[in-house]
Tab-separated table of C-alpha atoms in Angstrom:
chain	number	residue	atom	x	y	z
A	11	UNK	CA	12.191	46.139	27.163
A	12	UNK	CA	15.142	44.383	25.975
A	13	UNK	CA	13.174	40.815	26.752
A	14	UNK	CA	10.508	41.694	24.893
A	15	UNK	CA	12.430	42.494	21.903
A	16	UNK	CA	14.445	39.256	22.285
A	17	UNK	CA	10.632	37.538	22.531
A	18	UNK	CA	9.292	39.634	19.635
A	19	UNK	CA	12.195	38.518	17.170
A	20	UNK	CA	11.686	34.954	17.987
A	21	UNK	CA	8.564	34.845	17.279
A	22	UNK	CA	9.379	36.400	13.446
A	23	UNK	CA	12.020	33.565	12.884
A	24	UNK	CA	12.962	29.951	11.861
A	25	UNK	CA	14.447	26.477	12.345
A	26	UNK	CA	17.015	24.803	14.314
A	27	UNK	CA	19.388	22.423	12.422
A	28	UNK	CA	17.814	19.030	10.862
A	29	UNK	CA	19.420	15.917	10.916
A	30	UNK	CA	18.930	12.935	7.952
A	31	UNK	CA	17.768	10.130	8.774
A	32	UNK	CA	16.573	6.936	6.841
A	33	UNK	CA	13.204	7.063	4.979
A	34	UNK	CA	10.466	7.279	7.664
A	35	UNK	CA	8.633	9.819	6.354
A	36	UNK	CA	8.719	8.194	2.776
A	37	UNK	CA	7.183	4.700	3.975
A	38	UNK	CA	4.657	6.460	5.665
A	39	UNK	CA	3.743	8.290	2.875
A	40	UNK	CA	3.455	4.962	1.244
A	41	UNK	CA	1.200	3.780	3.280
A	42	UNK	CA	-1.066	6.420	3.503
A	43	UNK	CA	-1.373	6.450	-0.498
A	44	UNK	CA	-1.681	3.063	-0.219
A	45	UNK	CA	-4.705	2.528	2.400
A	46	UNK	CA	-6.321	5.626	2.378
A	47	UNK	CA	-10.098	5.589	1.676
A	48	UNK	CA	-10.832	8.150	-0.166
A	49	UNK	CA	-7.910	7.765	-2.787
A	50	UNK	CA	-8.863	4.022	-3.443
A	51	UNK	CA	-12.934	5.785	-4.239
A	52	UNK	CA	-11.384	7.951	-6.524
A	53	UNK	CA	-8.853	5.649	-8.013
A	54	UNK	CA	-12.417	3.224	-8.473
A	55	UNK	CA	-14.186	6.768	-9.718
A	56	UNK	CA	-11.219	7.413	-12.247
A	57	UNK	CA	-11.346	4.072	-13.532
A	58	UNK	CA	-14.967	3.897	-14.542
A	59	UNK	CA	-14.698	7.648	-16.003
A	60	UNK	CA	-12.657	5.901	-18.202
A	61	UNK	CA	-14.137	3.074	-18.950
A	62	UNK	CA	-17.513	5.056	-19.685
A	63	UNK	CA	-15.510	7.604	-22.034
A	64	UNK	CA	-14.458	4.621	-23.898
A	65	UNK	CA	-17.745	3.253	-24.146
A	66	UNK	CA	-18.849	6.685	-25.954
A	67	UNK	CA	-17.144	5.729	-29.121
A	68	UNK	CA	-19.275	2.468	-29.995
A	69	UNK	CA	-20.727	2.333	-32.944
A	70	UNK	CA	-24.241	1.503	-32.633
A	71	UNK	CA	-26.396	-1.379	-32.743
A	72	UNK	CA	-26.954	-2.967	-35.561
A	73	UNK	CA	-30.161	-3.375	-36.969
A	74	UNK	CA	-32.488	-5.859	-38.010
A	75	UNK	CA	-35.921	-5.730	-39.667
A	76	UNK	CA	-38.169	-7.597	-41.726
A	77	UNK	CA	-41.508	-7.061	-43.616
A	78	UNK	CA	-44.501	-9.493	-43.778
A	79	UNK	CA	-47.137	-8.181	-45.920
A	80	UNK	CA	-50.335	-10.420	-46.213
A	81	UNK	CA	-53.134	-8.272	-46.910
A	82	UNK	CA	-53.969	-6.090	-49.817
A	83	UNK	CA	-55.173	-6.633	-53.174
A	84	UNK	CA	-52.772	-8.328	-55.373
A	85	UNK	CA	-52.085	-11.738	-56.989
A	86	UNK	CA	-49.879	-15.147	-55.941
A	87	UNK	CA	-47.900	-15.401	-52.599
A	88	UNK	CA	-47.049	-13.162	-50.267
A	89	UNK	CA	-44.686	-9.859	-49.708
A	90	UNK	CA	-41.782	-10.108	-47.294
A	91	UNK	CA	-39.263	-8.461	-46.745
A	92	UNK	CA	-35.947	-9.093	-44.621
A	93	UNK	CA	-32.805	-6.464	-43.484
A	94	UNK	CA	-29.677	-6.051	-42.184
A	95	UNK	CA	-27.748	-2.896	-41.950
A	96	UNK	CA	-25.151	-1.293	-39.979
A	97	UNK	CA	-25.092	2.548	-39.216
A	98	UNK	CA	-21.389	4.325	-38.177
A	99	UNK	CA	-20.265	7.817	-38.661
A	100	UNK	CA	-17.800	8.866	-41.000
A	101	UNK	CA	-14.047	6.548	-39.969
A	102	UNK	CA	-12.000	9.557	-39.202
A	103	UNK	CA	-14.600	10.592	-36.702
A	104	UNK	CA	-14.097	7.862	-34.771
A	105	UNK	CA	-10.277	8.299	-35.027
A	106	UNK	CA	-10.591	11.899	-33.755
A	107	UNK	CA	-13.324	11.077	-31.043
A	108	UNK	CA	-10.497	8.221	-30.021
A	109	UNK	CA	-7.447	10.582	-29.739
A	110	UNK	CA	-9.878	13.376	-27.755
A	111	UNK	CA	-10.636	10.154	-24.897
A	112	UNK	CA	-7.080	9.097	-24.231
A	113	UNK	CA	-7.066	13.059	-23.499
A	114	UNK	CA	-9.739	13.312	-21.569
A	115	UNK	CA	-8.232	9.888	-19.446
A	116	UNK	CA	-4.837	11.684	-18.666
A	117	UNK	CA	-7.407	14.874	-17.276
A	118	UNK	CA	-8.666	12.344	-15.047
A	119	UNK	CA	-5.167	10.789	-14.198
A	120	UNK	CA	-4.102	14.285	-13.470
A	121	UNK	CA	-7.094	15.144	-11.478
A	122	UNK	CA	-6.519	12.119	-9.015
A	123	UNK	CA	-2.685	12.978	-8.573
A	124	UNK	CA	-4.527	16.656	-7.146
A	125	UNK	CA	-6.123	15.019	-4.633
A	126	UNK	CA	-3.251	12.363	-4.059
A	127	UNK	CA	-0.986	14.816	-3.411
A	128	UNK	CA	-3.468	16.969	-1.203
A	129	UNK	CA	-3.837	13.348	1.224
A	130	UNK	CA	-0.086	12.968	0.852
A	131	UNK	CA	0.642	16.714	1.549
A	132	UNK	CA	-1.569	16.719	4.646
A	133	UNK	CA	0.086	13.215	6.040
A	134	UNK	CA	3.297	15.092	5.579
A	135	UNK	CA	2.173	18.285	7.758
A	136	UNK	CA	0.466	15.879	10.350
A	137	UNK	CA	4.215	14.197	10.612
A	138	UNK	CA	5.980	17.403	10.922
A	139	UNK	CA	3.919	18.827	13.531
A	140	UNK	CA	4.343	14.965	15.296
A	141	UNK	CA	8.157	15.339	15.242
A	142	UNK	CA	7.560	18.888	16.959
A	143	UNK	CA	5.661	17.585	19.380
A	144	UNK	CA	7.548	14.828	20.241
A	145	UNK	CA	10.748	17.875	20.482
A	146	UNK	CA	8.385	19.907	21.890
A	147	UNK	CA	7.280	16.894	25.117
A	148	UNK	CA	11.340	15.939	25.628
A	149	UNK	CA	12.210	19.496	26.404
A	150	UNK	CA	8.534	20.044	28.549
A	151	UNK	CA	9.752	16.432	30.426
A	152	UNK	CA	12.949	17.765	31.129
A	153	UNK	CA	11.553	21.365	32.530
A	154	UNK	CA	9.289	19.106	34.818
A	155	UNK	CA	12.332	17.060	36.057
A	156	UNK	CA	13.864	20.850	36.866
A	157	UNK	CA	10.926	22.366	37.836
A	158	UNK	CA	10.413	19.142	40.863
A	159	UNK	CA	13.724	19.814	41.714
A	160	UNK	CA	13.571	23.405	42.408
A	161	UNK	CA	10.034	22.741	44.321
A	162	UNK	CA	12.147	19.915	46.134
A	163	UNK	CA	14.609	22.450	47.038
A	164	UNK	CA	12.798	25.365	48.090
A	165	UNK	CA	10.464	23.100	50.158
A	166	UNK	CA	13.888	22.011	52.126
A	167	UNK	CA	14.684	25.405	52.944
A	168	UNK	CA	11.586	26.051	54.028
A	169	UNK	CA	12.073	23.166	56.414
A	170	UNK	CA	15.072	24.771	57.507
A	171	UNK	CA	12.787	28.092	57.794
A	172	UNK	CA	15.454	29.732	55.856
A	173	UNK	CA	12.274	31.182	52.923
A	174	UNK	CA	8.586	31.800	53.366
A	175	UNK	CA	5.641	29.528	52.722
A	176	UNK	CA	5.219	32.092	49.664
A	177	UNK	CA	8.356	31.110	47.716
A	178	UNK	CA	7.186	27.448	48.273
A	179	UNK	CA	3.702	28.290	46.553
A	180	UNK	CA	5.392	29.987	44.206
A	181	UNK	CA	7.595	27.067	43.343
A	182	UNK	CA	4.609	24.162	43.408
A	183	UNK	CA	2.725	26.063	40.977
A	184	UNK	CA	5.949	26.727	38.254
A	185	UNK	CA	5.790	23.007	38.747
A	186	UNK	CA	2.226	21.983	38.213
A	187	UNK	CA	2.852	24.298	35.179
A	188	UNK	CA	5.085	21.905	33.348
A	189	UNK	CA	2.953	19.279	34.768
A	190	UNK	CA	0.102	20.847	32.635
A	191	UNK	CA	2.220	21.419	29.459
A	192	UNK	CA	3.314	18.082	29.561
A	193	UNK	CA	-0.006	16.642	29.757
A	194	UNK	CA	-1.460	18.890	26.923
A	195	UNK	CA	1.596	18.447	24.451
A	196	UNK	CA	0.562	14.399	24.947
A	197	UNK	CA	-3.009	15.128	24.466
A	198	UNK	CA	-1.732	16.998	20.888
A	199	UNK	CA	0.413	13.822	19.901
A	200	UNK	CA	-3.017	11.674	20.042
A	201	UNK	CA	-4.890	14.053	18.000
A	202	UNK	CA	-2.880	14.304	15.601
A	203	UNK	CA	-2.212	10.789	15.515
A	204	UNK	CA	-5.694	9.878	14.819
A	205	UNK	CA	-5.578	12.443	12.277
A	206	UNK	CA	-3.010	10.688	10.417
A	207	UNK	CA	-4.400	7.318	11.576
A	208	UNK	CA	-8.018	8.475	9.610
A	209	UNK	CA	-5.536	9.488	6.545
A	210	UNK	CA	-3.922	6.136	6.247
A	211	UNK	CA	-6.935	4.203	6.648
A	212	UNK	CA	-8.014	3.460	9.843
A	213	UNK	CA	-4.440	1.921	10.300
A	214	UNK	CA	-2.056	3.067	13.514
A	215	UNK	CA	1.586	4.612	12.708
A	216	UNK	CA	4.217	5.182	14.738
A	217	UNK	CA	6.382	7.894	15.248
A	218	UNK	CA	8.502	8.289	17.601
A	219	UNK	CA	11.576	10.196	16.727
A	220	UNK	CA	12.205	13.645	17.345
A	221	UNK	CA	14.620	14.990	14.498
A	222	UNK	CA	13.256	15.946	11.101
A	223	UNK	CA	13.706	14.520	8.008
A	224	UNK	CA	14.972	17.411	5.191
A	225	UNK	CA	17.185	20.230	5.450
A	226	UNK	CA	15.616	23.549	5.171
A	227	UNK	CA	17.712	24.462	1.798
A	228	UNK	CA	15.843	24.847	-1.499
A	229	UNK	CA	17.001	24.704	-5.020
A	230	UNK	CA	17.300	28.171	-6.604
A	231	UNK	CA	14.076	29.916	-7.466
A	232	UNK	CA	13.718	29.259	-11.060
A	233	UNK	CA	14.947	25.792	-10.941
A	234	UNK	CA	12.233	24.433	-8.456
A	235	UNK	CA	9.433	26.915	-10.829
A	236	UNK	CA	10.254	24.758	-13.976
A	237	UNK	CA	10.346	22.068	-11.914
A	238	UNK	CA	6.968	23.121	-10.784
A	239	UNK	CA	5.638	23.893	-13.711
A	240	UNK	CA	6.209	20.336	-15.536
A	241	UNK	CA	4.935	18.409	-12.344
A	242	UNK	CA	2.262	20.275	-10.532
A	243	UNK	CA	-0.878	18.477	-11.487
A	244	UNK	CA	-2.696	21.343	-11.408
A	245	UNK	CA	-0.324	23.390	-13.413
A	246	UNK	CA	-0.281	20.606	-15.888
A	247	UNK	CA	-3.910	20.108	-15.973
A	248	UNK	CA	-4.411	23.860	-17.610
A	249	UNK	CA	-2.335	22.785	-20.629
A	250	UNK	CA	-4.210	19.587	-20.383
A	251	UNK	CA	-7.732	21.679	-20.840
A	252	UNK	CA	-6.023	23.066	-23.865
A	253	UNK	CA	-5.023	20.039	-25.721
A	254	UNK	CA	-8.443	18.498	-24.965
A	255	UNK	CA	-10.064	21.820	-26.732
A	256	UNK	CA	-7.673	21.014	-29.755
A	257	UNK	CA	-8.917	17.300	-29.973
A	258	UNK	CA	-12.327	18.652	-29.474
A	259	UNK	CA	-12.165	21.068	-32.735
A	260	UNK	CA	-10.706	18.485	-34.661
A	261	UNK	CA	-13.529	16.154	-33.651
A	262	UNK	CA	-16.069	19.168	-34.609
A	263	UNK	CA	-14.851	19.856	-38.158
A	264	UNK	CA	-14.952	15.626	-38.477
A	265	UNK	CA	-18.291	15.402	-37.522
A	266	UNK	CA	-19.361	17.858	-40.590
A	267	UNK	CA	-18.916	14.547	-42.408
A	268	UNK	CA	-21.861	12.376	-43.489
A	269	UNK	CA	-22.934	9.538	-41.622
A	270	UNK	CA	-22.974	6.033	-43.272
A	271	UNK	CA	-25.226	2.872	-43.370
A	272	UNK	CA	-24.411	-0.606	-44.584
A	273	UNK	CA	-26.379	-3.863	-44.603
A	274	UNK	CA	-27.812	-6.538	-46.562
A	275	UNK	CA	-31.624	-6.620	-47.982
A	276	UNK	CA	-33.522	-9.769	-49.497
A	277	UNK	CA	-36.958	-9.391	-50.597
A	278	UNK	CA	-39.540	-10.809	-52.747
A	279	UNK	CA	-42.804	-13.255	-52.673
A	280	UNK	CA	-42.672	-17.213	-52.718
A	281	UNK	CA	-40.883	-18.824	-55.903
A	282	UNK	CA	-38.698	-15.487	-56.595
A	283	UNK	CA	-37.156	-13.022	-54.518
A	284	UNK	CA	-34.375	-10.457	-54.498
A	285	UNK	CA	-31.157	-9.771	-52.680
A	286	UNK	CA	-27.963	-7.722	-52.407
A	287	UNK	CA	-26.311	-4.720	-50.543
A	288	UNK	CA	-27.915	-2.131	-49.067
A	289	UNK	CA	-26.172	1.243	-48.124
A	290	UNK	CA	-27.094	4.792	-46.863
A	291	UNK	CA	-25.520	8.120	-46.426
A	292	UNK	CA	-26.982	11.080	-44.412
A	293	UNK	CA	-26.618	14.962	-45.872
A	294	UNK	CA	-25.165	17.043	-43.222
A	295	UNK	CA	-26.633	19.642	-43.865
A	296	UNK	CA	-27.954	20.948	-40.002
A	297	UNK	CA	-26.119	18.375	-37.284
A	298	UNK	CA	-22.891	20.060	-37.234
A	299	UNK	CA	-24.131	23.715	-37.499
A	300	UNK	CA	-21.912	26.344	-34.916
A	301	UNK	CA	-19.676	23.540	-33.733
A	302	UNK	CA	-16.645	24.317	-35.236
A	303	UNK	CA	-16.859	27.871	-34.232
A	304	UNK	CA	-18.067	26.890	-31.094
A	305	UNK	CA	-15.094	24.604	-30.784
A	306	UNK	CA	-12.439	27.119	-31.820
A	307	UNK	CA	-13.929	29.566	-29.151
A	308	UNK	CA	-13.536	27.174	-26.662
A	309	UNK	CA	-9.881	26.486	-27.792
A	310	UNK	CA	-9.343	30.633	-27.734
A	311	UNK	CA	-10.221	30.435	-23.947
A	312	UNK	CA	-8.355	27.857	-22.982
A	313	UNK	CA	-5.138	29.011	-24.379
A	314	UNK	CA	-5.988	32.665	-22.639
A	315	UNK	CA	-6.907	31.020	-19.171
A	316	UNK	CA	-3.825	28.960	-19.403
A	317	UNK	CA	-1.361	31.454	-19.641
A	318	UNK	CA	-3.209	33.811	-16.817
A	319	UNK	CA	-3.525	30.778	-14.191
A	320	UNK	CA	0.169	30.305	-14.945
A	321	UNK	CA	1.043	33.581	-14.099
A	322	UNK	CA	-1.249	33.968	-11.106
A	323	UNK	CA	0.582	30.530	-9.977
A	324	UNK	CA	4.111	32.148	-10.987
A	325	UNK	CA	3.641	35.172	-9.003
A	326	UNK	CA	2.330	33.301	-5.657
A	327	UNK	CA	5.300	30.870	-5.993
A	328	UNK	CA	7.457	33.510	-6.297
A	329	UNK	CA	5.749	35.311	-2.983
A	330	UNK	CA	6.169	32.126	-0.990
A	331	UNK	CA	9.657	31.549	-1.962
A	332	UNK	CA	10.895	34.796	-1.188
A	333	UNK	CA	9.248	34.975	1.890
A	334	UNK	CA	10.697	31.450	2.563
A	335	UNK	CA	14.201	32.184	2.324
A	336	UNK	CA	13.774	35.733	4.372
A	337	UNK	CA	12.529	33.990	6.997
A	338	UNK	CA	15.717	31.197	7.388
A	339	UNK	CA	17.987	33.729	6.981
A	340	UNK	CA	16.523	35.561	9.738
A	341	UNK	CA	16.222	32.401	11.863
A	342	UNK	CA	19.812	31.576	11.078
A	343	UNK	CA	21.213	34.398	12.909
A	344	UNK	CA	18.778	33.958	15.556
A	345	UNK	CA	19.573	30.167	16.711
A	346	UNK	CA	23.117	30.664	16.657
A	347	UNK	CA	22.563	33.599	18.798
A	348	UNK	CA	20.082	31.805	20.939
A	349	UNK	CA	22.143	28.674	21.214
A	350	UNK	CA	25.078	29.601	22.724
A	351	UNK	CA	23.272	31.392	25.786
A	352	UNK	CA	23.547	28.556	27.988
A	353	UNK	CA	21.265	30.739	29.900
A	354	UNK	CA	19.094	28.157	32.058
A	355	UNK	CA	22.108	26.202	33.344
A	356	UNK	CA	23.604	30.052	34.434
A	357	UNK	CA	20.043	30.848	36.181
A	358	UNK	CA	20.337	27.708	37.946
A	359	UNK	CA	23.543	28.326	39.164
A	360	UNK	CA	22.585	32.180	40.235
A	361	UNK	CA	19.302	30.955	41.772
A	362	UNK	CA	21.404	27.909	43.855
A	363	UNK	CA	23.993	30.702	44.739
A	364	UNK	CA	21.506	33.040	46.290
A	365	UNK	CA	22.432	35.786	43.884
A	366	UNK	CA	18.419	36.008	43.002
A	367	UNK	CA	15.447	35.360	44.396
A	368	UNK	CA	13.510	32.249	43.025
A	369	UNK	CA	10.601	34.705	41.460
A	370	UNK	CA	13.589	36.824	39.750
A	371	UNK	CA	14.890	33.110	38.698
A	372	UNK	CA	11.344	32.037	37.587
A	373	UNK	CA	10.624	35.136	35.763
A	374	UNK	CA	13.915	34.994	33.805
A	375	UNK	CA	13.411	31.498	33.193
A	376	UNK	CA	10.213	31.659	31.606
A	377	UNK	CA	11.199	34.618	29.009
A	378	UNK	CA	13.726	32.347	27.986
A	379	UNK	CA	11.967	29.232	27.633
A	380	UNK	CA	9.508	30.964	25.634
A	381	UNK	CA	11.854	32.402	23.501
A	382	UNK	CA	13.342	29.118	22.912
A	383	UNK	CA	9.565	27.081	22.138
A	384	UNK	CA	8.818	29.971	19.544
A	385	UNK	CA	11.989	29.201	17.205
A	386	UNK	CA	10.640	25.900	17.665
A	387	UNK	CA	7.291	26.722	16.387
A	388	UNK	CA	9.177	28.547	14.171
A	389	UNK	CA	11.057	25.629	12.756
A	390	UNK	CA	8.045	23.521	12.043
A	391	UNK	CA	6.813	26.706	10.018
A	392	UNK	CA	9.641	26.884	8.138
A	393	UNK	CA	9.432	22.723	7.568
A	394	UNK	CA	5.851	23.110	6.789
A	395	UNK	CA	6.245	25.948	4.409
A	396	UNK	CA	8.985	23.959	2.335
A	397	UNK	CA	6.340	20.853	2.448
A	398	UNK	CA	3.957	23.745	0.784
A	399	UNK	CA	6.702	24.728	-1.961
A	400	UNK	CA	7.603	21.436	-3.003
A	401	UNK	CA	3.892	19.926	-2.682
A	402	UNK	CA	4.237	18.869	-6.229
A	403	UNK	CA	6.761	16.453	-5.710
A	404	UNK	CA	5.009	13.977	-3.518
């Protein structure tokens, strides 16, 4: 009962201790933002977004006509007629429609730094769960060097007909045990390897340390929410939305303006004709009708949906961080509990001294072992969960 407990706690806690090391992690992130495939599509979307938002604040063609009027009943030469003109909306319009694109461009910035830091966030829980794996196959390569050399062992005394063909069974099969952990924890190195390999562009990466990178310490609570909250793309995007629907209702009420038209227009018959400017200005008297409400409603939501996303993100961050620091306190009295066991070397030495039988020494040694891979699990949790909280500084 008192295993089980043991067993039951481990599997509720976190993280052995980290060690620094130089930037690994922060080339390969690099790299990945650099070749991966589906950023460059969407850094090549972004850019002609951008270029066809500019492109909506043209003015128009101009235009050219002319008149040639042969037929009819009058006297001496010919009627014709010849124009130039230029239509464009009222100046400020185009000021207005200006300031709402270079708003609408940094939407589009922010909405690639979403998905950038989704690749880059995913890269970075691909190479934590690598550097477990890599912890995980030293310690499984070390049982298997044990486990043959218990097999070894009991297969000599059973030579020396001092134990049963039973207990040798027993102690082949704890070994092709290892053999088969071993072989699996490999097989999850490649996968996830070619996981990361897709994410940084069909390019190979190497990693083949075994420590992590970070601590597991955060900065307080409120310090790493306004952090947060002026860097999460997604955060910032909301108040984004909002200063777009301001640019918008200023572009609205500019609109109400007329529209203009400029040009040149000669006309007249052979041997006398007449010239001069030519301008035109539209009544707005239907174009522009329901915008600016329209506009200001628009603005209204925005400003509402802001604040509740905000809080719905506030209170989740809040939930995660909490649970977060539970958790690694929790752990922290666990590993230094677990740690100072030395309890395989002191089964070993019982098992070697005859004071228990190898199944007794098997059985203990598994509940240990296990207990020892879950706070290992539960250490790339805890890493993973911090890549989570500070997602929006990648």
């Amino acid at each position: 009962m008192q295993k089980r407990t043991v067993f039951a706690v481990c599997g509720c806690l976190m993280s052995l201790v980290v060690y620094a090391q130089s930037g690994d992690l922060e080339a390969i992130l690099q790299q990945v933002e650099q070749n991966n495939k589906e950023l460059q599509a969407l850094s090549s979307y972004v850019e002609s977004k951008k270029l066809e938002l500019k492109s909506g604040n043209n003015l128009p063609d101009p235009q050219l006509s002319a008149f040639y009027l042969p037929f009819g009943d009058h006297v001496g030469s010919d009627y014709s007629e010849f124009q130039l003109s230029q239509s464009f909306e009222f100046p400020s319009v185009y000021g207005a429609r200006s300031e709402l694109i270079d708003e609408q461009v940094k939407k589009l910035e922010l909405e690639y730094q979403v998905k950038r830091q989704e690749v880059l966030l995913k890269a970075k829980q691909n190479y934590l769960e690598i550097i477990y794996l890599n912890k995980h196959l030293s310690l499984e390569e070390q049982r298997m060097e044990q486990s043959k050399t218990v097999f070894e062992q009991v297969q000599e005394l059973f030579n020396k007909e001092q134990v049963g063909i039973l207990e040798v069974n027993k102690a082949k099969v704890a070994w092709m045990q290892v053999q088969f952990k071993v072989s699996q924890v490999r097989a999850d190195q490649q996968s996830l390897l070619i996981s990361l390999k897709e994410l940084n562009g069909n390019t190979g990466l190497e990693i083949d340390h075994s420590d992590y990178l970070q601590t597991l310490e955060l900065e307080g609570q409120e310090t790493l929410w306004l952090d947060k909250l002026s860097k999460d793309p997604v955060l910032v995007s909301l108040q984004q939305l909002e200063t777009i629907a301001q640019q918008q209702l200023s572009l609205a009420k500019n609109t109400g303006l007329p529209n203009l038209t400029a040009g040149f227009n000669r006309q007249g018959i052979a041997g006398g004709y007449y010239s001069g400017v030519y301008a035109g200005i539209s009544i707005p008297l239907w174009s522009n009708k329901n915008k600016v409400p329209a506009a200001n409603a628009q603005l209204e939501y925005q400003k509402v949906n802001t604040s509740a996303q905000t809080l719905k993100a506030e209170a989740l961050y809040q939930k995660e961080f909490k649970q977060y620091g539970v958790l690694l306190g929790r752990y922290q009295e666990y590993e230094t509990t677990l740690s100072g066991l030395n309890s395989e070397e002191l089964l070993m030495q019982a098992y070697q001294l005859g004071e228990i039988s190898f199944l007794e020494y098997h059985m203990e040694l598994r509940f240990y072992r296990e207990a020892y891979d879950a706070l290992l699990e539960v250490e790339l949790q805890l890493h993973q969960s911090k890549a989570e909280l500070l997602k929006h500084q990648l």
